[in-house]
Structures are given as structure tokens and as C-alpha cells.
Amino acid sequence: MGSANLELIFDHVGHFGSVEKATGIRSGIGGCGAGGTWGAFFRAEVERYRVTRIEDCLFLAARFSNPPDRLLFQFLRRLLPCPPRPGVSLSAWQTEGMVFGMKAAEVKCLSITSFHRPDIITCFSSLFRYQIFLYFTCAFQNISCGIHYLASVFMTVFPKYTCRPPGNVSRVLFHNVSNWRLDDIWNLLPLSHEDHVVVQLQNGEIWELNRCYRFRRDNMSTLNYDYNGHKSGSPCLDGYIYDKSKWDSTVVTHWDLVCNREWFARLIQPTFMLGVLLGALIFGYLSDRVGRRLVLWSTSTGMYLFGIAAAFALDYYSFMIIRFLLAIVASGYLVVVFVYVTELIGMKARTWASIHVHSFFAIGTMVVALTGYLVRTWWIYQIILSTVTFPFVLCCWMLPETPFWLLSEGRYEEAQIVVDKMAKWNRASTCQLSELLSPDVYGPVGNKPPEVNEHNLLDLFYDWNIGTRTLIVWLIWFTGCLGFYSFSLNSVNLGGNEYLNLFLMGAVEIPAYVFVCLGMDIVGRRNILIISLISSAVFCGVIMVIPKDYYVWSVVTTMAGKFAIGSAFGLIYLYTAELYPTMIRTQAMGSGSMVSRAGSIIAPLCIYLSSVWIFMPQLLVGILAFVSGMLTLKLPETLGKPLATTWEEATRLDVEKDGSSGK
């Protein structure tokens, strides 16, 4: 490799030496400061390894950049003459490109023919006008996902209820309070499981009404609350009377999901979360087979249709089936939209853009609270929430397929059309793929990248250290999801205005994601994760000691707990990707997501344990968060470290952690 080319590489590596963000790049002052220092280090490494070929120089840049970045890869790639000289093969560049976890098509796109030519990554993967439009269009639909995930909070409300008497009531007696209407009694005093209501019918019969049973008194001469005479009992054959002071109708009251049918209502949210797990598996696979756009279209349409259909379900079983299908498509959209956004948004904005997709999910939670406050009939409430999807259904046909996916499938002409459309919207000159791609790439449709060795879930237990790391990461995923949904679902039980409580639980997520974006690049991923998990455990403990009458403080503390657990749950996505080498990174992310869905299935069941002890949900989440936070101390820090490409590099993170802790 010529000395002129080598010096040029040192200059550009120094320019990129101030890269500080794992998924972005911040331009430094080339040749001086941090960039110059890193460039000098890189020069020393080149001399140490006696590099003579430009591809070997690139490999070192990929290994020692902070962190390895696609832009650095493409910048160095520009130094190659066109066509490639002998000894510099496209397959070699593909191999080095996989260091970054890049798709084969993305690597192929970096076969740049001239130093001054615009590269394909800049051409269709930056944050310009068209990409901004696509981002907010897709993110808006994320509001619907947040809506459907938490809509059952108010649909499955259990109002006060009692057995319906076999006739018209003429007088009601509850302890020492007498009235003519049962609704007035409920407004005065709440009913506990032990209490009963005494009613006198127009035919003179006297009945004691409990929640699940009713008793007819033989002595009808006097109407007293306490009675020691003979009475005959029977189940609630005539149905139930419900308190309608808050909700005119819920799923519970519509199908009488009380008493021995109460567990039917308890299964509504766990069954939905089971559909979420299944949807992530199905549509994550389909998006790689049929494309991102088709999946976004189908899942969005499915959300709208199934959401409306749920409001008109004929019975409980059809309602559950429709909700299960709704969960599958909502989860499918939520999974694929992250991939879609990542492939369209530029490197500089990718971290913020991907994390703040969660913010639109939080807006969906706030919409649920507002709609629940305004609409008190469950099927109207369900229809209104489902209409949020309708604007996206009307314009989703405008979404293009991502050029990266088209190129990976060998559909170069279609990719060119998308690139031209982006350039037109952005008022920029277009990129000709036929010029940017090397001749052996822009060839017959169907060219496939070299096959890669297959890996499976057992590789996450490569050795003792990696296996321990995997178990800790899984526990964090589980705890984060369990705490996230436990705080949200339990907010209606804190006292005060339940609608305001849920609204605040959604609103507090937005600053939590801002905190993650800012803090993870200052104090590190591991430290932010530890602080978030330990803090959520502390807040759970504080909630348990706050007197019941001070519900305002309970709400404030719960918001703080949701802020902390939301930060941890938002950060674990990125942290997991940085803890594992390229060849197993997808399996690590997928397995963590599956474990987290187990937490979301258990979360509503955890809330139901509050009937055993009111603070049982906080106790379970607090213990798991504290244990997870302490175990996170055993994980390595990944801030400023290159992404691992081999098992040796992944295990070296633990060695570096032990070495730094011993200093």
C-alpha cells in the first residue's frame, strides 16, 4: 500500500476519531485533539501489524474505531481505485463489513468508485425531509399500539355489584341506612365481600343480597339488617346489579364476568400479551421474507379491522379471539417499525429516533386515559380508540420499501425507484445505483451473499462468563417488562382519579427516554441501568410505607418508579446488542424480547395478587429490580468500546471490566 494512501487514511481516521456514539457519529476536528491522538494510535497499530494492503488497514480501523461505524467503513472504502486492483476483492470487503453487523447489501453498496462521489448510505439513509415524513408517519401509528396494549385497563373494570333480586325493589336497607334505590346506597357506602344488602320486594318478600349469593328470609314481618331466623339461599339466577356511577358498561358487566366467571375477565390481558409474543415471532420472520412495507400495511389494516370488530363481538369467546388477533398484528407492527425506521434514518439521528419511537407508545397510554375519562361505555370506547389507526391506513400506501431490503433481495431497479423518489422529495440530486455498485453486484437479480455459519440459542451459553451474562440480561429484560406494565396497570388502584393516574404514567415515559439518550453517553450504559433498576426498587419500597390516605404521594412515587423502570427497559435494547458478538447478536435480542414478553404476560396476574395483599405487586417488582440492579454490576461497560465481532472480543469485555475494577 502506497505511503500517500496510508497518510490519507491516517488523516481520515483521525477525523473520525472523536466518534462517541454507538449508533451515530460526531465530526471531530480532523488531525488534532482527540481525533489526532486516535489517528496516532491507529498509525502505531498499522506499523505493529505491518499492514501492506488497504483492506487490512480497513480491518484495523473497524477493530479499533470508537466505536466501529458504517461511515468510517465507507470513508476508507473510497480510497480504493475503480475497478478494484488485484488482491482487493469484493468478498473481502463484504467480510470486513460484517464486522459492523451490516447486511451484505449494505456492504456491497460501499464499493465506491471515486473519492468525490456521493455514497449510497448518505443518499437514502440520512435525516432529510422525506425521511422525517416517513418517521413521523410510522411513529404516529405507534400510538395505536400503545392504545391497544393498555385499553383493557378500563374495559375490564370491576364495579361494585350484588345479586339481582327476583322482583321489583320497594325498599333497601344497608346497615342503619335505608333508602328506596340501590344506587343511592352504593353512593353512600362501599360494599365489601362480607357485607350484604337487605331489600324488600313489592310483593313483601325480604331478601339478603350478597355478591354471589342471595337468601330469602322466611320471616317477612319486620325489615331489619340483622336476622337470625331461617332463610333459604340460591345463586344469582336473575343476574347481577352493577354500580354505574363510573362506567355505564364494561366487558365485565356486559357478560357478567363476576363470581365464578371472574377468572374469565382476569384472562383478558394475559391472553392479549400472549398474542403479543406470537406476533413478534410471526411478523419478525415475515418482514425478512416479504418486506417491511407489506408487513406494515397488513398489520395496520389488521389493527383497524380487529379493533372495530372487538367492539361488536357477539360473546366473550369471540371477543377474546378478536383481541388475540389484534395483539398479534399490533405486536407485529411494533417490531417491524423499529427495523423500518432504522433502515431509513441516518446514523446521526438513529439512536434518538429509535428510542423515541417508544414516546409515541407512551402517547397512546395517555390517549387511553383521556378517552376512558370521556367515554364510559366500553364498546364506544373501543371504537373511538380504534379510529386512531384510520389516518395511517389511508396513507400507509405511500410508504416505500426500504432500499436496503430491496438490495438484499437483488431487486435493484425497484431500489433505484425508491432512491429517486427520496431525492425528489429532498430536492437533491439522485444516486445512480448502477454507478455506485460494483459491476459484480449490479448484476442478475437473485445474487446472494456468501453463506454464514448458522448459530442457535445455545451459543448464548458459549462459556461460563457468557452464560452468566445471558442469564443476567434475561432477568433485566423480564424485570423491565414486568415493572413497566405493573406500574401502568396498577395505576388505577392508587386512589384519587384513576384516569389522571394512567395519563401521568404515560407522560413520565417521555422524559425517561430523554434521560436515557443523554445519560448513556455520559456515565455509561451499565451505570444508567444500575441506577434505574436500584431506583425503581427503592421507589417500590417507598410506595409500601406511604399511608393510604396520602394517595397523592403514592402517585408521585409511582411516577418516579415508572420513570426509573422505563429508563431501564428502554436502554436494555441497545445494551444487549453491544454485549454480544455480531454472529449471535440477533439471537440475543430475540431471546431477550421473548423473556420480556413472559414478564408482560405475568404483569396483569401480578396485579391481581393485590387482593391477597395490596402491596404485593410493588413487593415483587421491587425485589426483582433490586436483584437485577445488583447483578448488573457483574456486566461489563460498553461505552466507547467497539462492537464485538468474535467470542474472544466479547469475553475480553469481562477481562477489561475486572482489570479496571482492580485499579
XYZ file of C-alpha atoms in Angstrom:
663
model
C 0.000 0.000 0.000
C 1.482 3.357 -1.041
C 2.675 5.812 1.599
C 0.416 8.535 0.169
C -2.660 6.366 0.595
C -1.522 5.390 4.092
C -1.109 9.022 5.144
C -4.524 9.827 3.702
C -6.048 7.008 5.732
C -4.392 8.329 8.901
C -5.874 11.771 8.251
C -9.395 10.432 7.767
C -9.152 8.033 10.686
C -8.062 10.932 12.848
C -11.037 12.905 11.586
C -13.363 10.121 12.694
C -11.520 9.547 15.946
C -13.961 11.593 18.004
C -16.787 9.179 17.322
C -18.555 8.838 20.646
C -21.916 7.352 19.925
C -22.581 3.669 19.362
C -25.077 4.232 16.613
C -24.077 7.648 15.327
C -21.076 9.805 14.523
C -19.973 13.233 15.685
C -17.447 15.009 13.489
C -14.250 15.963 15.281
C -11.501 18.359 14.239
C -9.500 16.240 11.855
C -5.841 15.829 12.622
C -5.851 17.449 16.066
C -7.259 16.943 19.527
C -8.873 13.592 20.278
C -9.052 12.784 16.598
C -5.341 13.346 16.103
C -4.492 11.271 19.182
C -6.595 8.384 17.961
C -5.093 8.728 14.496
C -1.632 8.388 16.034
C -2.733 5.275 17.901
C -4.092 3.846 14.682
C -0.784 4.608 12.895
C 1.048 2.680 15.620
C -1.275 -0.297 15.188
C -0.708 -0.304 11.419
C 3.045 -0.370 11.947
C 2.700 -3.022 14.667
C 0.799 -5.413 12.404
C 2.927 -4.497 9.353
C -0.099 -3.688 7.228
C 0.606 -3.647 3.498
C -2.888 -3.916 1.985
C -5.656 -1.370 2.180
C -8.260 -3.951 3.203
C -6.102 -4.934 6.193
C -5.886 -1.276 7.121
C -9.662 -1.072 6.985
C -9.976 -4.144 9.187
C -7.836 -2.477 11.855
C -9.904 0.681 11.569
C -13.023 -1.385 12.129
C -11.484 -3.094 15.151
C -10.111 -0.007 16.886
C -12.533 2.760 15.950
C -14.572 4.095 18.844
C -16.965 2.534 18.038
C -16.826 0.903 14.586
C -19.082 2.821 12.273
C -20.502 2.399 8.799
C -19.425 5.930 7.884
C -15.800 5.164 8.745
C -16.086 1.982 6.694
C -17.415 3.807 3.656
C -14.923 6.654 4.060
C -11.957 4.326 3.905
C -13.566 2.334 1.103
C -13.455 5.399 -1.113
C -9.674 5.121 -1.271
C -9.858 2.040 -3.470
C -9.306 2.601 -7.173
C -12.029 1.542 -9.578
C -12.100 -1.156 -10.739
C -10.520 -2.859 -7.708
C -6.902 -3.699 -8.276
C -5.693 -7.284 -7.975
C -5.743 -8.535 -4.402
C -8.680 -6.380 -3.344
C -11.822 -8.482 -3.774
C -15.423 -7.542 -3.146
C -15.873 -10.610 -0.963
C -13.039 -9.393 1.264
C -14.831 -6.090 1.725
C -18.057 -7.947 2.495
C -16.237 -9.967 5.132
C -14.799 -6.877 6.801
C -18.145 -5.111 6.552
C -19.823 -7.851 8.558
C -17.632 -6.658 11.452
C -20.217 -3.926 11.841
C -23.158 -6.328 11.744
C -24.039 -4.793 8.375
C -26.238 -6.563 5.870
C -24.491 -7.896 2.813
C -26.406 -5.458 0.608
C -25.238 -2.508 2.723
C -21.637 -3.674 2.468
C -21.930 -4.077 -1.278
C -23.222 -0.541 -1.514
C -19.905 0.692 -0.142
C -17.988 -0.246 -3.287
C -17.490 3.434 -4.075
C -15.774 4.277 -7.352
C -14.447 7.746 -6.590
C -13.478 9.817 -3.563
C -15.816 12.660 -4.505
C -18.860 10.612 -5.474
C -21.881 10.628 -3.185
C -22.217 7.298 -1.390
C -25.393 5.272 -1.234
C -25.683 5.394 2.568
C -25.748 9.191 2.506
C -28.105 9.065 -0.452
C -31.002 7.263 1.203
C -30.154 6.898 4.889
C -29.990 10.400 6.274
C -32.431 12.568 8.160
C -33.866 14.712 5.341
C -37.377 15.921 4.561
C -38.634 12.626 3.174
C -37.168 10.544 5.971
C -38.687 12.885 8.561
C -42.091 12.468 6.928
C -41.771 8.682 6.945
C -40.548 8.642 10.549
C -43.453 10.616 11.976
C -45.962 8.742 9.809
C -44.787 5.398 11.174
C -44.331 6.716 14.700
C -47.896 8.050 14.707
C -49.163 4.516 14.209
C -47.196 3.517 17.299
C -49.801 5.481 19.262
C -52.321 2.811 18.267
C -50.036 0.094 19.613
C -49.873 1.844 22.977
C -53.655 2.212 22.925
C -54.442 -1.438 22.322
C -51.808 -2.680 24.764
C -53.472 -0.836 27.659
C -57.082 -0.421 26.527
C -58.189 -3.243 28.823
C -57.332 -1.156 31.890
C -60.787 0.430 31.736
C -62.641 -2.210 29.708
C -62.183 -4.778 32.476
C -63.068 -2.553 35.425
C -64.849 -4.441 38.225
C -67.598 -2.168 39.580
C -69.455 -2.748 42.817
C -72.159 -5.354 42.278
C -74.621 -7.612 44.017
C -77.152 -10.305 43.151
C -80.274 -9.150 41.383
C -83.442 -9.922 43.437
C -86.313 -11.860 41.793
C -88.647 -8.872 41.560
C -89.013 -5.107 41.842
C -87.442 -3.486 44.900
C -89.581 -1.260 47.099
C -87.089 -0.576 49.908
C -83.337 -1.017 50.528
C -81.511 -1.367 53.856
C -77.732 -1.281 54.346
C -76.674 -1.350 57.997
C -78.504 1.636 59.512
C -79.110 3.401 56.176
C -82.465 2.982 54.463
C -83.369 4.167 51.011
C -85.605 3.471 48.050
C -82.906 2.966 45.400
C -79.912 0.635 45.466
C -77.761 3.132 43.583
C -78.093 5.613 46.447
C -76.811 3.021 48.891
C -73.705 2.424 46.786
C -73.006 6.115 46.659
C -73.076 6.278 50.449
C -71.068 3.235 51.426
C -68.800 0.820 49.543
C -69.556 -2.881 49.633
C -67.013 -5.346 50.930
C -67.080 -9.085 50.445
C -68.663 -9.632 53.861
C -71.387 -7.036 53.594
C -74.847 -7.688 52.266
C -77.835 -5.568 51.275
C -81.350 -6.227 52.550
C -84.153 -5.443 50.117
C -87.903 -5.700 50.362
C -89.767 -6.502 47.167
C -93.117 -5.111 46.162
C -94.727 -8.489 46.953
C -93.438 -8.251 50.557
C -90.593 -10.762 50.306
C -87.345 -9.871 52.080
C -84.034 -10.877 50.521
C -80.413 -10.629 51.620
C -78.207 -9.890 48.616
C -74.508 -10.766 48.593
C -72.123 -10.539 45.672
C -72.544 -14.109 44.519
C -75.494 -15.457 46.542
C -78.920 -14.343 47.732
C -81.031 -15.530 50.682
C -84.809 -15.365 51.134
C -85.980 -14.796 54.689
C -88.890 -16.871 55.902
C -89.987 -14.166 58.368
C -91.333 -11.239 56.319
C -92.958 -9.322 59.205
C -90.033 -6.990 60.027
C -87.289 -5.381 57.916
C -84.085 -5.453 59.976
C -80.468 -5.642 58.810
C -79.537 -8.381 61.292
C -81.588 -11.571 61.118
C -81.104 -14.874 62.962
C -84.096 -16.762 61.642
C -84.333 -19.371 58.923
C -83.538 -18.377 55.334
C -83.055 -20.248 52.070
C -80.148 -19.494 49.734
C -79.676 -19.676 45.977
C -77.165 -18.460 43.362
C -77.715 -15.305 41.331
C -80.126 -16.857 38.843
C -81.509 -13.460 37.749
C -78.131 -11.898 37.106
C -76.478 -9.006 38.877
C -76.992 -5.345 39.638
C -73.932 -3.165 38.961
C -72.894 0.244 40.197
C -72.984 2.543 37.134
C -71.745 5.688 38.806
C -68.387 5.462 36.977
C -68.960 3.192 33.973
C -72.232 2.599 32.200
C -70.920 -0.644 30.747
C -67.699 -2.664 30.801
C -66.736 -6.050 29.423
C -67.246 -7.385 32.940
C -70.807 -6.111 33.240
C -71.695 -6.914 29.622
C -71.045 -10.640 30.006
C -71.368 -10.936 33.814
C -67.711 -11.862 34.355
C -68.030 -11.968 38.145
C -68.134 -14.578 40.903
C -67.328 -17.990 39.408
C -66.739 -16.320 35.995
C -64.356 -13.693 37.353
C -61.291 -15.548 36.066
C -62.585 -15.041 32.505
C -62.036 -11.313 32.986
C -58.644 -11.922 34.584
C -57.507 -13.734 31.434
C -58.215 -10.871 29.019
C -54.906 -9.024 29.416
C -52.609 -12.094 29.794
C -54.155 -13.602 26.652
C -53.532 -10.357 24.799
C -49.879 -10.401 25.871
C -49.576 -13.992 24.696
C -50.692 -12.755 21.280
C -48.016 -10.045 21.501
C -45.371 -12.737 21.925
C -46.685 -14.745 18.985
C -46.983 -11.668 16.761
C -43.355 -10.696 17.310
C -42.244 -14.148 16.189
C -44.526 -14.321 13.138
C -44.082 -10.851 11.682
C -40.403 -10.578 12.559
C -39.889 -13.576 10.289
C -42.273 -12.353 7.569
C -40.657 -8.913 7.354
C -37.414 -10.542 6.220
C -39.267 -12.656 3.662
C -41.908 -10.389 2.101
C -40.556 -6.966 3.016
C -41.150 -4.313 5.654
C -43.767 -2.322 3.735
C -46.185 -5.209 3.209
C -46.000 -6.112 6.897
C -46.646 -2.502 7.936
C -49.654 -2.359 5.599
C -51.162 -5.642 6.737
C -50.637 -5.115 10.463
C -52.026 -1.564 10.371
C -55.109 -2.657 8.476
C -55.481 -5.579 10.864
C -55.301 -3.264 13.878
C -58.085 -1.130 12.498
C -60.368 -4.016 11.495
C -59.817 -6.156 14.599
C -60.117 -3.105 16.842
C -63.537 -2.262 15.416
C -64.609 -5.911 15.356
C -63.837 -6.300 19.067
C -66.478 -3.685 19.855
C -69.144 -5.768 18.083
C -68.160 -9.178 19.443
C -71.213 -11.372 19.977
C -69.938 -13.147 23.067
C -66.949 -13.404 25.369
C -65.198 -16.092 23.339
C -65.365 -14.201 20.046
C -64.164 -11.097 21.909
C -61.124 -12.990 23.196
C -60.288 -14.414 19.763
C -60.517 -10.986 18.127
C -58.402 -9.405 20.863
C -55.832 -12.172 20.450
C -55.597 -11.468 16.709
C -55.423 -7.751 17.473
C -52.461 -8.403 19.772
C -50.659 -10.395 17.056
C -50.891 -7.619 14.443
C -50.166 -4.809 16.939
C -47.033 -6.601 18.103
C -46.040 -7.278 14.505
C -46.229 -3.600 13.675
C -44.305 -2.599 16.786
C -41.451 -4.970 15.943
C -41.163 -4.182 12.234
C -41.466 -0.408 12.585
C -38.184 -0.351 14.531
C -36.453 -2.131 11.660
C -38.109 0.156 9.108
C -37.091 3.329 10.929
C -33.542 2.070 11.496
C -33.037 1.363 7.797
C -34.288 4.783 6.716
C -32.943 7.170 9.350
C -29.335 8.361 9.157
C -26.643 7.376 11.621
C -26.576 10.726 13.431
C -30.238 10.567 14.425
C -30.686 6.799 14.623
C -30.288 6.390 18.389
C -32.663 9.203 19.290
C -35.142 8.258 16.596
C -35.320 4.576 17.541
C -35.602 5.211 21.285
C -38.207 7.923 20.895
C -40.473 5.634 18.922
C -41.325 4.490 22.453
C -42.511 8.030 23.205
C -45.385 7.629 20.757
C -46.322 4.407 22.535
C -46.487 6.498 25.723
C -48.786 8.974 23.962
C -51.082 6.022 23.263
C -51.270 5.387 27.018
C -52.306 8.998 27.557
C -54.967 8.702 24.834
C -56.418 5.677 26.656
C -56.691 7.692 29.871
C -58.335 10.655 28.124
C -60.801 8.504 26.194
C -61.686 6.498 29.295
C -62.472 9.731 31.113
C -64.751 10.995 28.343
C -66.464 7.744 27.266
C -67.950 5.338 29.834
C -69.415 2.641 27.557
C -66.863 0.003 26.679
C -67.817 -0.695 23.044
C -67.975 3.008 22.150
C -64.671 3.452 23.974
C -63.173 0.612 21.892
C -64.422 2.070 18.594
C -63.031 5.525 19.346
C -59.632 4.113 20.294
C -59.519 2.018 17.124
C -60.189 5.011 14.866
C -56.745 6.401 15.743
C -55.383 3.868 13.256
C -57.596 5.077 10.405
C -55.439 8.057 9.232
C -52.432 5.773 8.907
C -54.442 3.170 6.987
C -55.357 5.868 4.462
C -51.773 6.952 3.844
C -49.760 3.773 4.508
C -49.798 3.019 0.775
C -47.353 5.915 0.410
C -44.678 4.112 2.437
C -41.851 2.825 0.229
C -39.960 -0.381 0.764
C -36.559 0.188 2.334
C -33.755 0.221 -0.257
C -31.643 -1.990 1.997
C -34.210 -4.781 1.884
C -34.683 -4.408 -1.879
C -30.943 -4.614 -2.458
C -30.621 -7.649 -0.196
C -33.239 -9.345 -2.396
C -31.491 -8.358 -5.625
C -34.307 -6.004 -6.703
C -32.007 -3.193 -7.822
C -34.407 -1.480 -10.241
C -37.030 -1.081 -7.521
C -34.370 0.223 -5.131
C -33.412 2.806 -7.751
C -37.036 3.974 -7.969
C -37.176 4.446 -4.194
C -33.868 6.346 -4.193
C -35.124 8.625 -6.990
C -38.316 9.304 -5.033
C -36.346 10.193 -1.923
C -34.102 12.522 -3.889
C -37.138 14.260 -5.430
C -38.745 14.836 -2.025
C -35.454 16.030 -0.547
C -34.775 18.289 -3.543
C -31.389 16.688 -4.002
C -29.611 15.018 -6.878
C -30.341 11.324 -7.139
C -27.865 8.464 -6.841
C -27.438 6.035 -9.709
C -27.052 2.591 -8.175
C -25.582 1.281 -11.410
C -22.666 3.686 -10.904
C -22.291 3.261 -7.156
C -22.461 -0.512 -7.073
C -19.581 -2.544 -8.428
C -20.283 -4.494 -11.656
C -20.389 -7.882 -9.928
C -23.067 -6.591 -7.577
C -25.328 -4.802 -10.018
C -25.827 -7.961 -11.962
C -28.546 -10.526 -12.379
C -31.328 -10.470 -9.857
C -31.007 -13.128 -7.244
C -27.303 -12.778 -6.379
C -26.963 -13.874 -2.792
C -24.250 -13.039 -0.267
C -21.882 -15.732 0.888
C -23.458 -18.082 3.354
C -22.719 -17.539 7.011
C -22.395 -20.165 9.684
C -25.684 -20.777 11.478
C -25.909 -20.108 15.198
C -28.548 -21.051 17.719
C -29.739 -20.181 21.204
C -27.204 -22.461 22.879
C -24.436 -20.170 21.642
C -25.615 -17.649 24.251
C -24.022 -20.032 26.752
C -20.689 -20.179 24.909
C -18.764 -20.378 28.179
C -19.336 -19.736 31.873
C -18.924 -15.941 31.632
C -21.118 -15.563 28.561
C -23.751 -17.869 30.047
C -23.827 -15.834 33.274
C -24.098 -12.657 31.217
C -27.038 -14.114 29.290
C -28.956 -15.073 32.422
C -28.452 -11.604 33.930
C -29.550 -9.904 30.710
C -32.651 -12.101 30.536
C -33.512 -11.199 34.141
C -33.212 -7.490 33.289
C -35.488 -7.922 30.251
C -38.039 -9.776 32.385
C -37.896 -7.278 35.245
C -38.099 -4.277 32.941
C -41.217 -5.513 31.138
C -42.869 -6.778 34.335
C -42.287 -3.471 36.098
C -43.263 -1.396 33.059
C -46.718 -2.945 32.767
C -47.210 -3.426 36.507
C -46.813 0.299 37.157
C -49.195 1.159 34.326
C -51.886 -1.421 35.070
C -51.793 -0.782 38.822
C -52.075 2.998 38.457
C -55.889 2.782 38.576
C -55.668 1.248 42.067
C -53.604 4.025 43.672
C -56.528 6.170 44.743
C -57.629 9.555 43.528
C -58.516 9.988 39.856
C -57.618 6.757 38.052
C -57.748 8.466 34.643
C -55.235 11.097 35.699
C -53.050 8.405 37.243
C -52.796 6.446 33.981
C -52.230 9.650 31.992
C -49.277 10.535 34.224
C -47.859 7.011 33.917
C -47.699 7.545 30.160
C -46.427 11.119 30.300
C -43.492 10.272 32.564
C -42.074 7.861 29.968
C -41.116 10.661 27.571
C -38.558 12.359 29.873
C -37.325 8.878 30.830
C -36.275 8.229 27.228
C -34.613 11.650 27.011
C -32.718 10.782 30.193
C -31.526 7.515 28.636
C -30.345 9.184 25.426
C -28.359 11.798 27.332
C -27.078 9.695 30.204
C -25.888 6.583 28.393
C -23.170 8.524 26.542
C -22.029 10.399 29.651
C -21.882 7.898 32.514
C -22.207 4.694 30.504
C -24.857 2.122 29.696
C -24.213 -0.127 32.693
C -24.221 2.712 35.213
C -27.511 4.127 33.902
C -29.011 0.646 34.033
C -27.871 0.095 37.621
C -29.151 3.493 38.733
C -32.513 2.907 37.044
C -33.075 -0.586 38.462
C -31.974 0.230 42.021
C -34.022 3.444 41.967
C -37.158 1.596 40.871
C -36.631 -0.884 43.725
C -36.297 1.970 46.216
C -39.437 3.668 44.918
C -41.369 0.400 45.220
C -40.317 0.250 48.863
C -41.331 3.865 49.462
C -44.789 3.227 47.975
C -45.335 0.442 50.506
C -44.787 2.727 53.518
C -46.913 5.661 52.330
C -50.236 5.756 54.232
C -53.289 5.036 52.118
C -54.788 8.475 52.732
C -51.744 10.160 51.154
C -52.562 8.883 47.686
C -51.040 11.954 46.024
C -47.631 10.919 47.311
C -48.321 7.370 46.176
C -48.989 8.620 42.648
C -45.856 10.792 42.619
C -43.689 7.927 43.878
C -45.239 5.538 41.362
C -44.416 8.025 38.601
C -40.817 8.063 39.782
C -40.782 4.254 39.754
C -42.227 4.186 36.239
C -39.592 6.727 35.143
C -36.820 4.510 36.503
C -38.087 1.185 35.160
C -38.978 2.800 31.825
C -35.389 4.054 31.520
C -34.037 0.571 32.188
C -36.447 -1.063 29.763
C -35.629 1.450 27.028
C -31.864 1.052 27.471
C -31.677 -2.746 27.590
C -32.323 -2.948 23.821
C -29.093 -1.126 22.958
C -27.078 -2.607 25.827
C -27.916 -6.180 24.817
C -26.796 -5.528 21.238
C -23.442 -4.239 22.488
C -22.781 -7.157 24.855
C -22.736 -9.904 22.213
C -20.683 -10.515 19.064
C -22.118 -9.987 15.625
C -22.884 -13.602 14.791
C -25.149 -14.097 17.818
C -26.457 -10.564 18.344
C -29.828 -11.217 16.686
C -30.420 -14.309 18.809
C -29.537 -12.357 21.944
C -32.022 -9.606 21.120
C -34.740 -12.059 20.108
C -34.384 -14.235 23.199
C -34.387 -11.177 25.467
C -37.558 -9.916 23.835
C -39.242 -13.298 24.335
C -38.304 -13.336 28.018
C -39.678 -9.808 28.407
C -42.999 -10.904 26.908
C -43.210 -13.511 29.635
C -42.992 -10.584 32.048
C -45.820 -8.776 30.268
C -47.992 -11.905 30.493
C -47.335 -12.220 34.222
C -47.793 -8.477 34.946
C -51.638 -8.466 34.973
C -51.646 -11.630 37.071
C -49.246 -9.890 39.437
C -51.715 -7.006 39.791
C -54.464 -9.437 40.782
C -52.305 -10.508 43.747
C -53.149 -7.151 45.324
C -56.317 -8.901 46.526
C -54.025 -11.023 48.720
C -52.016 -8.009 49.900
C -52.417 -4.528 48.464
C -48.659 -4.013 48.031
C -47.850 -7.421 46.564
C -47.141 -6.047 43.026
C -44.701 -3.446 44.388
C -43.001 -6.069 46.544
C -42.396 -8.444 43.632
C -41.213 -5.733 41.236
C -39.027 -4.154 43.917
C -37.265 -7.413 44.778
C -36.639 -8.294 41.135
C -35.430 -4.765 40.323
C -33.007 -4.745 43.261
C -31.598 -8.183 42.409
C -31.305 -7.217 38.729
C -29.550 -3.966 39.610
C -27.005 -5.700 41.829
C -26.328 -8.406 39.241
C -25.811 -5.721 36.583
C -22.584 -4.868 38.443
C -21.212 -8.120 37.012
C -21.803 -6.944 33.443
C -19.122 -5.038 31.507
C -19.392 -1.428 30.385
C -19.728 -1.000 26.612
C -19.454 2.783 26.303
C -16.580 3.646 23.997
C -15.906 0.002 23.158
C -16.028 -1.351 19.587
C -18.810 -3.776 18.845
C -17.591 -7.322 19.449
C -17.233 -9.436 16.317
C -15.883 -12.652 17.857
C -16.339 -14.580 21.094
C -12.828 -13.590 22.123
C -13.708 -9.901 21.867
C -16.959 -10.449 23.767
C -15.197 -12.241 26.633
C -12.474 -9.584 26.618
C -15.107 -7.110 27.841
C -15.227 -9.032 31.124
C -11.451 -9.076 31.365
C -11.277 -5.321 30.821
C -14.012 -4.826 33.439
C -12.102 -6.874 36.008
C -8.910 -5.068 35.164
C -10.439 -1.616 35.540
C -12.180 -2.547 38.777
C -8.882 -3.715 40.256
C -7.127 -0.409 39.607
